[in-house]
C-alpha cells in the first residue's frame, strides 16, 4: 500500500524487473479517483468511471423509477440523456501531494499529548483552508505513520456523477453472504458511472485504457485505490486488547443485533425488507471482524509481529536520542490498554444500548437525548459532549421533534437483549443493573419500560424539551428516570476511556514518528483512505486440502447456481438463464492475486505494467482479511511459494465478455470505451 | 457401519421414519459384492458389476492392447465378446452370517494373551475349513469388537470377472492428487465389470435397479460396502501414540520417499513414469494420514472420546465382575504404548531402510536378505522370522538369484536419506550410527557403500547364498558387513515391539469384549473389510468461509478445467472438450453426504430406501477422513445443523447423463441395464 510520493521503485525493479517512470505514476494517479467510501477510475475519454456495484448501490436504488427497482432489474442507459444523476456521489481526483510535516511540527509547542494533538489538528486545518482558498481544490492534510509524516493532498472534486450501467444485484452480489469474503468467486460487482461538467460528459486528460488480454497467472499487476484503514503499526498491546476484548465484544453485538432482527422478522415478514440493509451490513462486518480476529490468533503471524516489535524496540533502545524520546511509548500504551481492559465490562454496558443500525432501542436513544439536550444546551459549545457541538444540538432536537414510528415489540426485544447482556457481565449489585432492573428480569423490565413510557408521543417529547432541565428532572416517565440514572454512569466511563485513548493516540503518534525515523518509507504507512498503489500477481493457492485456481470462468457461475438448485443467494436472473448459450463460458470471470488491499479499495482498478485495466478489485478473501494487522510475509512478490496468500478476487477484463455480444450491459462497457 | 445381522432398525425408524424388513436387507446384501481391496455391486440381471475406476485400475491397464493404453484412452466393449477378462479380480457375495463366538471362546483355555490369540486363531481356522468343505463356499471367521464377537461369513466367490467399460483416467481421476480427499469434486470414478459363469454372463438373483431421479438433498441414502479399518475402539493411549509418534513418523517417511523420487526425476525424466504409481500412492497415503492426524488433534473430537472412555471405564469399575476381568486393560495398553514410545527412535532406525515402494534402497534390502537367508534357513520353519516361513524363504532366494536393475544414483539418495534421518534421531554414540557411518557423513557413507558393494552382480549374490553362513560371515562386501551389524540390533527392537504389540492386541480384545458386554450392538464394531450398511443424507456443509453445495454438476468439471487453463491434473480428454455441447451441463455429477465410510468402501453402491442406485461411493473428503478414530457426533442423522460433516462424495445417478446420448461409455451403463 505504497503512497504515490514514495513508490518502492527499487523493490519493484528487483522483484518484477519493472521500474515505472514519473510519467507512468502521474498518469495512473490522475486516472484513479475516490468516491464516498470507495475507489474508482476514469476508463474512457468521455468521463466514464468504473467502480463496484456495491459502491454505487444507493444511487442505483435511488434513481430507480417508482414502478421498478434497478437493484433487481439492473440498468443500462440507452444514451447519454438516459444517464441518471446520483445524489451524494462526488469524485475526487488526486492532483498533487506536498510534504507539510515541518509546518505541522512547527505549530506544536505544548507538552501534553492532548494539547499537542489539538495544535497539530489546528495547523492541519489552517494548511487545508489556505490551500483551498488559493487553489480552489479540495485539500486534506493526511497524517501518515500515525503522525510520523504529514502530507497535503490536493484533489479536484467532480460533483456531477451519473449512473450509466449496473447489473442485477443477483449477479453483482451472486453468492450473497455465504460467498462474501471467500474465493473462488463468481460475481460481477461492477457499475459504470460518468463524470459530467457543465452538464456534458467530462473529458479527463488521463484515463485507463483496456487490456485486450486480461491478466495471466504470475503477471505483475497493480491495484490503485484508497485502502481505508489497517493496524499494522499497532503495538502488540493494542492487538492483544482487540483480540481478547474489543473484537469479541463487537462480535457479540453483531450476534445480538442479528438475533433481534431475525426474531422480529420471524413474527413480521414485512420487517424483512425494512431490515435487509442492516442485516447485510452486519453480516459483512461479522465476517470481516471474524477475519481480523483470525489474523490476531494466527500464531505464525503474531510471532512475526512480536519479532518485529522486539527488533524495533531494540533499535530505539540502542540509540540514546530515540530512547529518550520514544523509550517509554510501548509501555505507556500497554498500561492504558490494560486499564481499558479492566473497565471494559462497564464501558460496554453503562450506556443506552447500541446504535439504531445495530438493533438498538429507539425509545432508549430518545430518552438519552432528551436528558442530554437539557443539560448540554446550558453549556458553552466547546464544553458539550461531541455530538451536541455545533449544529449537532439543533439537529438532535429537530429529530426529537418530528414524528417517529415506534415498533413496541422490537423495542422490547432490543431493551431486554441489552439488559440481558448487562446482567451477564456485571455483578448483581452494580448501579446500572440496580437502576435498570430494580429486581426484575430483563424481559419484565423491558416490558415495563416500553409499556410505561410516553416518549412515543411527540407532544410528550416536545413538553420535555421545551420544559428544559426542570421538566426533565421532574419527569417520572420510566425511560426518562432510567436515562437520568444511566447518564452520569455513562459520562464517567466515557470520560475515562477518552482520556486513556488520548494517551494511546499520542503514544501511537510517537511510535509512528519513531518508526519513520528508524525505517523511513521502506515500510509503507498504515492505510488512511488515500491513494495507494499495491503490487502483486494473480496466483493459485492451497485451500481446503486442494488448490484454488487463480481465476474463475463463467462455467463456475452456472455450476454454483445449479449445484445449489438455483436457491437464493445462488439464483440467476431469468435472462442469465435464458441467454447463457450466447456467452462464451470459458471467459475469465473473477481472479485472485497477492496484492495487498483492504476495505476502501473496493472499486479500485487493477492494471498491468502498461497501465491497462485487467480487472476491478471488489473483495478480499478470508485469508486476506487477516492481513489487517500483520501482512503474511509469504505473500510478497512472485517468489511466494507456500502457505496462504493474501487474496483479492477481481473482475477480469470485461472486453472478453463481449466476444459474443451477449448481455447488453456487459458489452456496454467496451462499446462506450471505443465509441464515446 | 452396521453389520447386516444387527441393523439398527429402531434408530433408523426414529431418525428417518424408515424400517427396512428382512427381505429388503437380504436383497441389498446379496446385490452387494466385494472385490480385492474394494466394494462393488450387481447392477443388472446379466451380471453387470459397478465399482470405481481406481478399484479396477490394474485390470484396465493389464488388458490394454500393446499399442494403446485403456488408462489413457478409456474403454467400452462393443459387445459381450469384446469384454476383457481381468486376471486376479474375483467377486465375493455374502451369502450368510452365523454367530460362532461360543465355539471360538470354548477353544480358548490358555492363560497368556499370546497363547489365547493362537487358540482363537486355530479355532477360527477350523471353523472356516469345516465350512468350506461342507458348503463349497469361501468362509471367513470375522473378529468383531476386537474379539468381542466372532461371526462366520460365508461367501459365494465368482472368479471370472471381465472389464466392460472404463472412462479415461483424466476424467475418472480428474483433479489428481490436489483434489483427492477434497470436495467439491468433479470426477467420474466409475468402471463397469461383468461376472461370468461357464463363459456366459452370470444372472444374479439379486441386483440393484437404477433410480430415475438420483438423490435429493436431505433424502435418506445408504452406502453398502466393505469399510477396511477404523480405530474407534482404540483407547486414548493408543491414539496418543499414533498422534505423537506413529503418524508423524509415517509422514516423515512419506516425505522422505517423495523427496527421493522427485530428486531422481529431476535428473532423469524417464524415471517419472517408473515412479508414477509409487508417487500417486504415497501422496494418497500422505493426505489420508494427514486427515487421520487432523482428527486426533481436533480437541472437540478428542474431548468426546475422552468423555466416552471415562464413562466406559466407570461402567467397568462399577460392576465387580467386569472390573475383575477388564479393570486393568486400559492401563496395560497405556504402559505398553509408553514403552513403544520410549523405544520409537530405535525401532524406526535400527533397520535396513523403508520398503522399495517407499523409496528404500534395493541394495540394502538384498544385503539384509542375504544375511538372513543364511541364518534363517538353518532354523525350523516355525522359529524363522515371519517373512522366511513357508514358501517365503524360497521366494526370497529366487528373487535374489534373478537379474536386477540397480540405479546407483537412486541407491545413494535412498541410503544417505536413511542415514541422515538416523543421524538426526539417534545419539552420536549409538551402535547403529557407529556401524553405518563410521565417522563419515551420511552422503560419504552412502557413496562408499554403493560404490564398494558388489551385490549388483548376480554371481556375487549367488556365491554368498550358496556359500551359506560361512560365506556371509567371511564377506567383506561393505553392505554385507553393515547388514551383519544391523541384523542383531533390528532383531532386538522388533522382538520387543512384537511382544508389546501382542500385549496391546490381547488387551484390546478384552476391551472389545467389555464394550460388547456393556453396550451390545448399539455401537457398531470397528471396520473389518466386511459388509456394512451406513445411513446418511446428501447435505451441504460450511467450508472455507462459505458453503459447499451438496452436489456438483458438469458445469463444475468444465469450470475447474478452464480455471486451471487445462493444465494437468485438470486437463480434459479431447472428446470431452469437443463434445461438451452434447452434454446437459446441469446434470448432477458428484455429491456429498453424511454417511460414515472409510477406505475399502470405494466402489460401494449408494442406494435410496427403494434400494435403487443413486450413486457410487469413491472417496471421502478431508473432514471425513478425520472420522477414522472419532466419528463427529454432529454428523449423525438429518438433524445435524452446524459444524463440519463427515463427507462422502459419490457419483450421482448415471442415467441422467444419458438424456442427451452424450459420450458413449457414459450411456453404456443404462443401455446395458435396459437391454442386456
Short mmCIF file of C-alpha atoms in Angstrom, two decimals, chain A residues 104-105 107-124 150 325 502-503 505-507 509-510 513:
data_model
loop_
_atom_site.label_atom_id
_atom_site.label_comp_id
_atom_site.label_asym_id
_atom_site.label_seq_id
_atom_site.Cartn_x
_atom_site.Cartn_y
_atom_site.Cartn_z
CA UNK A 104 2.65 20.96 11.24
CA UNK A 105 5.50 20.17 13.63
CA UNK A 107 3.00 24.60 15.30
CA UNK A 108 3.34 22.06 18.11
CA UNK A 109 4.73 23.72 21.23
CA UNK A 110 2.70 22.17 24.07
CA UNK A 111 3.96 19.44 26.34
CA UNK A 112 0.88 17.29 26.96
CA UNK A 113 -0.30 14.76 24.41
CA UNK A 114 -3.83 16.15 24.23
CA UNK A 115 -2.67 19.71 23.66
CA UNK A 116 -0.14 18.59 21.07
CA UNK A 117 -2.88 16.76 19.21
CA UNK A 118 -5.05 19.89 19.22
CA UNK A 119 -2.18 22.01 17.92
CA UNK A 120 -1.42 19.55 15.12
CA UNK A 121 -5.07 19.47 14.13
CA UNK A 122 -5.27 23.27 14.13
CA UNK A 123 -2.14 23.55 11.99
CA UNK A 124 -3.50 20.97 9.54
CA UNK A 150 2.14 14.86 7.21
CA UNK A 325 12.14 10.34 23.15
CA UNK A 502 -5.88 10.05 24.03
CA UNK A 503 -2.82 8.66 25.79
CA UNK A 505 -3.16 8.05 20.34
CA UNK A 506 -0.38 10.37 21.48
CA UNK A 507 1.98 7.47 22.10
CA UNK A 509 1.90 9.06 17.08
CA UNK A 510 5.28 8.86 18.79
CA UNK A 513 7.49 9.05 14.31
#
